[in-house]
Amino acid sequence: MTAASTIRLLVQVINLVTRPDRLDRMRSQLEIAGLSFETLVGVDGKKAGFESKYLSAGEIGCFKSHVNAMRRQKEFGAAYSLILEDDAVLSSAVNEKFLSEMIDLMERNKLDMLQIGFIDHFYSFSLRSGILEAVISLLNGRGKKDASGARFVLGEFRSGAHAYLVSNRLAEGISSVISEPPLLPWDDWLGLMAKAQTHRNIRIARLVKSVVSQASRSSLNSKIDSDIEGPGS
């Protein structure tokens, strides 16, 4: 990446020091994608000095790690940051050109956060809730088409915080006010923020189609490479 694009975008990979294997896999993927990155040492939830009746150690570590990534973005001064967990699996679509287009999309649509990866199989089409509800859900899921041709859904952040873009404005806001995890996991908390944006000056969206999957949750019954200490659990 050029110096100019690096200032515009900081790519961060959250990685526990106990998982160098995951970092190696991420390094290989990002090299293929032509992306430079920084490693952000993840917080081990078991050693975080924070206990919760509602969150697991992994969820605590994950929350704190993502807030630390926001602080790093603020410190670095990048306009945007791509935050990746160390078990993210990039599709061939993800490269410097794609990320530049997604940042342009965010700027055109005044978005503070754009989720580019989520757990797809959690949201498979179903008629269990009724035909009308299913059709409404399907239509809402088509989202809005941007000038780039990409489609996004405003007001949604789905399960999985393994790949998203965030503006410096929102990163600074979060890192300034959040010290300890609330009662929800990081992705659920972002989901609530996304839904509340009609009442607040925060705009969060997701791509209609996920372009980054998560190895540890690749299927409903996946037990691949799971951790309980922190990110990627």
Coordinates of C-alpha atoms in Angstrom, one line a residue:
M1 CA 0.0 0.0 0.0
T2 CA 1.1 3.6 -0.6
A3 CA 1.9 6.0 2.1
A4 CA -1.2 8.0 1.3
S5 CA -3.5 5.0 1.4
T6 CA -1.9 3.8 4.7
I7 CA -2.8 7.1 6.3
R8 CA -6.4 6.7 5.0
L9 CA -6.6 3.1 6.2
L10 CA -5.0 1.2 9.0
V11 CA -5.5 -2.6 8.9
Q12 CA -5.4 -4.2 12.3
V13 CA -5.3 -7.9 13.2
I14 CA -6.3 -8.8 16.7
N15 CA -4.2 -11.8 17.8
L16 CA -3.6 -13.5 21.1
V17 CA 0.1 -14.1 21.8
T18 CA -0.7 -17.8 22.4
R19 CA -1.9 -18.2 18.8
P20 CA 1.0 -17.4 16.5
D21 CA -0.4 -20.0 14.1
R22 CA -3.5 -17.8 13.5
L23 CA -1.3 -14.8 12.9
D24 CA 0.7 -16.7 10.3
R25 CA -2.5 -17.6 8.5
M26 CA -3.6 -14.0 8.5
R27 CA -0.3 -12.8 7.3
S28 CA -0.4 -15.2 4.3
Q29 CA -3.9 -14.1 3.4
L30 CA -3.1 -10.4 3.7
E31 CA 0.0 -10.8 1.6
I32 CA -2.0 -12.4 -1.1
A33 CA -4.5 -9.5 -0.9
G34 CA -1.7 -7.0 -1.1
L35 CA -2.4 -5.4 2.3
S36 CA 0.0 -4.4 5.0
F37 CA -1.2 -4.6 8.6
E38 CA -0.5 -4.1 12.3
T39 CA -0.8 -6.8 14.9
L40 CA -2.9 -5.7 17.9
V41 CA -2.1 -8.0 20.9
G42 CA -5.5 -9.4 22.0
V43 CA -6.6 -9.3 25.6
D44 CA -6.8 -12.6 27.4
G45 CA -10.2 -12.5 29.0
K46 CA -9.0 -14.8 31.8
K47 CA -6.3 -12.3 32.8
A48 CA -8.3 -9.1 32.1
G49 CA -9.0 -8.3 35.8
F50 CA -12.7 -8.0 35.0
E51 CA -15.5 -10.4 36.0
S52 CA -19.0 -10.5 34.7
K53 CA -22.1 -12.7 35.5
Y54 CA -23.2 -12.2 31.9
L55 CA -20.1 -12.5 29.7
S56 CA -17.6 -15.3 29.3
A57 CA -13.9 -14.7 29.6
G58 CA -13.6 -14.9 25.8
E59 CA -16.3 -12.3 25.4
I60 CA -14.6 -10.0 27.9
G61 CA -11.3 -10.4 26.1
C62 CA -12.9 -9.8 22.7
F63 CA -14.7 -6.6 23.9
K64 CA -11.6 -5.1 25.4
S65 CA -9.5 -6.1 22.4
H66 CA -11.8 -4.3 20.0
V67 CA -11.9 -1.2 22.1
N68 CA -8.1 -1.2 22.2
A69 CA -8.2 -1.4 18.4
M70 CA -10.3 1.8 18.4
R71 CA -7.7 3.4 20.7
R72 CA -4.9 2.4 18.3
Q73 CA -6.7 3.9 15.4
K74 CA -7.2 7.2 17.2
E75 CA -3.5 7.2 18.2
F76 CA -2.4 6.4 14.7
G77 CA -4.6 9.0 13.1
A78 CA -6.0 6.9 10.3
A79 CA -9.3 8.1 8.8
Y80 CA -10.5 4.5 8.7
S81 CA -9.4 1.1 10.1
L82 CA -10.2 -2.4 9.0
I83 CA -10.4 -4.5 12.1
L84 CA -9.9 -8.2 11.7
E85 CA -9.9 -11.0 14.2
D86 CA -7.2 -13.6 13.7
D87 CA -9.6 -16.4 12.5
A88 CA -11.0 -14.3 9.6
V89 CA -11.0 -15.9 6.2
L90 CA -10.8 -13.4 3.4
S91 CA -12.6 -14.0 0.1
S92 CA -10.8 -13.2 -3.1
A93 CA -12.8 -10.0 -3.3
V94 CA -10.9 -8.4 -0.5
N95 CA -7.9 -6.3 -1.6
E96 CA -6.7 -2.7 -1.6
K97 CA -9.0 -1.7 -4.4
F98 CA -12.1 -3.2 -2.8
L99 CA -11.3 -1.6 0.6
S100 CA -10.8 1.8 -1.1
E101 CA -14.2 1.4 -2.8
M102 CA -15.8 0.5 0.5
I103 CA -14.3 3.6 2.2
D104 CA -15.7 5.7 -0.7
L105 CA -19.1 4.0 -0.1
M106 CA -18.9 5.0 3.6
E107 CA -18.0 8.6 2.7
R108 CA -20.8 8.9 0.2
N109 CA -23.4 7.5 2.6
K110 CA -21.9 9.1 5.7
L111 CA -21.4 5.7 7.4
D112 CA -19.3 5.4 10.6
M113 CA -19.0 1.6 10.4
L114 CA -19.4 -1.0 7.7
Q115 CA -19.5 -4.7 8.5
I116 CA -17.9 -6.6 5.6
G117 CA -17.9 -10.0 7.3
F118 CA -20.6 -11.8 9.4
I119 CA -21.8 -15.3 10.2
D120 CA -23.9 -16.0 7.1
H121 CA -25.5 -19.2 8.2
F122 CA -27.1 -17.6 11.3
Y123 CA -29.4 -15.7 8.9
S124 CA -30.6 -18.4 6.4
F125 CA -34.0 -17.8 4.8
S126 CA -36.9 -19.3 6.8
L127 CA -40.7 -19.4 6.7
R128 CA -41.0 -20.3 10.4
S129 CA -42.0 -16.8 11.4
G130 CA -44.7 -16.6 8.6
I131 CA -44.7 -15.9 4.9
L132 CA -45.3 -12.1 5.3
E133 CA -42.5 -11.7 7.8
A134 CA -40.2 -13.8 5.7
V135 CA -40.9 -11.7 2.6
I136 CA -40.4 -8.4 4.5
S137 CA -37.1 -9.7 5.9
L138 CA -36.0 -10.8 2.4
L139 CA -36.8 -7.4 0.9
N140 CA -35.1 -5.5 3.8
G141 CA -32.1 -7.7 3.3
R142 CA -31.6 -6.5 -0.3
G143 CA -30.5 -3.2 1.2
K144 CA -29.6 0.0 -0.7
K145 CA -27.5 0.0 -3.8
D146 CA -24.5 2.3 -3.8
A147 CA -22.9 4.1 -6.8
S148 CA -20.2 1.5 -6.7
G149 CA -22.7 -1.3 -7.3
A150 CA -22.3 -2.7 -3.8
R151 CA -25.4 -3.1 -1.7
F152 CA -25.6 -2.4 2.0
V153 CA -28.2 -2.5 4.8
L154 CA -28.3 0.5 7.1
G155 CA -29.0 0.0 10.8
E156 CA -27.7 -3.6 11.0
F157 CA -24.6 -5.2 12.5
R158 CA -24.9 -9.0 12.4
S159 CA -23.2 -11.7 14.6
G160 CA -19.5 -11.8 14.0
A161 CA -17.1 -8.9 14.6
H162 CA -14.3 -10.5 12.7
A163 CA -14.2 -8.0 9.8
Y164 CA -15.5 -4.4 9.7
L165 CA -14.4 -0.9 8.7
V166 CA -14.7 1.9 11.2
S167 CA -14.3 5.7 10.9
N168 CA -11.9 7.7 13.1
R169 CA -14.9 9.6 14.4
L170 CA -16.6 6.6 15.8
A171 CA -13.4 5.0 17.0
E172 CA -12.5 8.1 18.9
G173 CA -16.0 8.3 20.4
I174 CA -16.0 4.6 21.5
S175 CA -12.4 4.6 22.9
S176 CA -13.2 7.8 24.9
V177 CA -16.2 6.5 26.7
I178 CA -15.9 2.7 27.0
S179 CA -13.7 1.5 29.8
E180 CA -15.2 -1.9 30.7
P181 CA -17.5 -4.3 28.8
P182 CA -21.3 -3.8 29.4
L183 CA -23.6 -6.8 29.6
L184 CA -23.4 -7.8 26.0
P185 CA -20.7 -9.3 23.7
W186 CA -19.1 -6.8 21.3
D187 CA -21.0 -7.8 18.2
D188 CA -24.4 -7.7 20.0
W189 CA -23.5 -4.3 21.4
L190 CA -22.7 -3.0 18.0
G191 CA -25.9 -4.4 16.7
L192 CA -27.9 -2.4 19.3
M193 CA -26.0 0.7 18.4
A194 CA -26.8 0.1 14.7
K195 CA -30.5 -0.2 15.4
A196 CA -30.5 2.9 17.6
Q197 CA -29.0 5.2 14.9
T198 CA -32.3 6.8 14.1
H199 CA -32.1 8.5 17.5
R200 CA -28.4 9.2 17.4
N201 CA -25.9 10.6 15.0
I202 CA -24.2 7.2 14.4
R203 CA -24.6 5.3 11.1
I204 CA -23.7 1.7 11.1
A205 CA -24.4 -0.7 8.1
R206 CA -23.4 -4.1 6.8
L207 CA -22.8 -5.3 3.3
V208 CA -25.7 -7.4 1.9
K209 CA -23.2 -10.2 1.2
S210 CA -20.4 -11.1 3.6
V211 CA -17.0 -11.2 2.0
V212 CA -15.1 -12.4 5.1
S213 CA -16.0 -15.6 6.9
Q214 CA -14.8 -16.8 10.3
A215 CA -13.0 -20.1 10.6
S216 CA -14.1 -20.9 14.1
R217 CA -17.7 -20.5 13.3
S218 CA -17.8 -21.7 9.7
S219 CA -20.9 -23.9 10.3
L220 CA -23.6 -24.2 13.0
N221 CA -21.8 -27.1 14.6
S222 CA -18.3 -25.9 14.0
K223 CA -15.6 -26.7 16.6
I224 CA -12.7 -25.7 14.3
D225 CA -9.9 -24.0 16.1
S226 CA -12.0 -22.4 18.8
D227 CA -10.5 -20.5 21.7
I228 CA -12.2 -19.3 24.9
E229 CA -9.7 -16.7 26.0
G230 CA -10.4 -13.9 23.6
P231 CA -10.9 -12.9 19.9
G232 CA -12.0 -15.6 17.5
S233 CA -13.7 -17.6 20.2

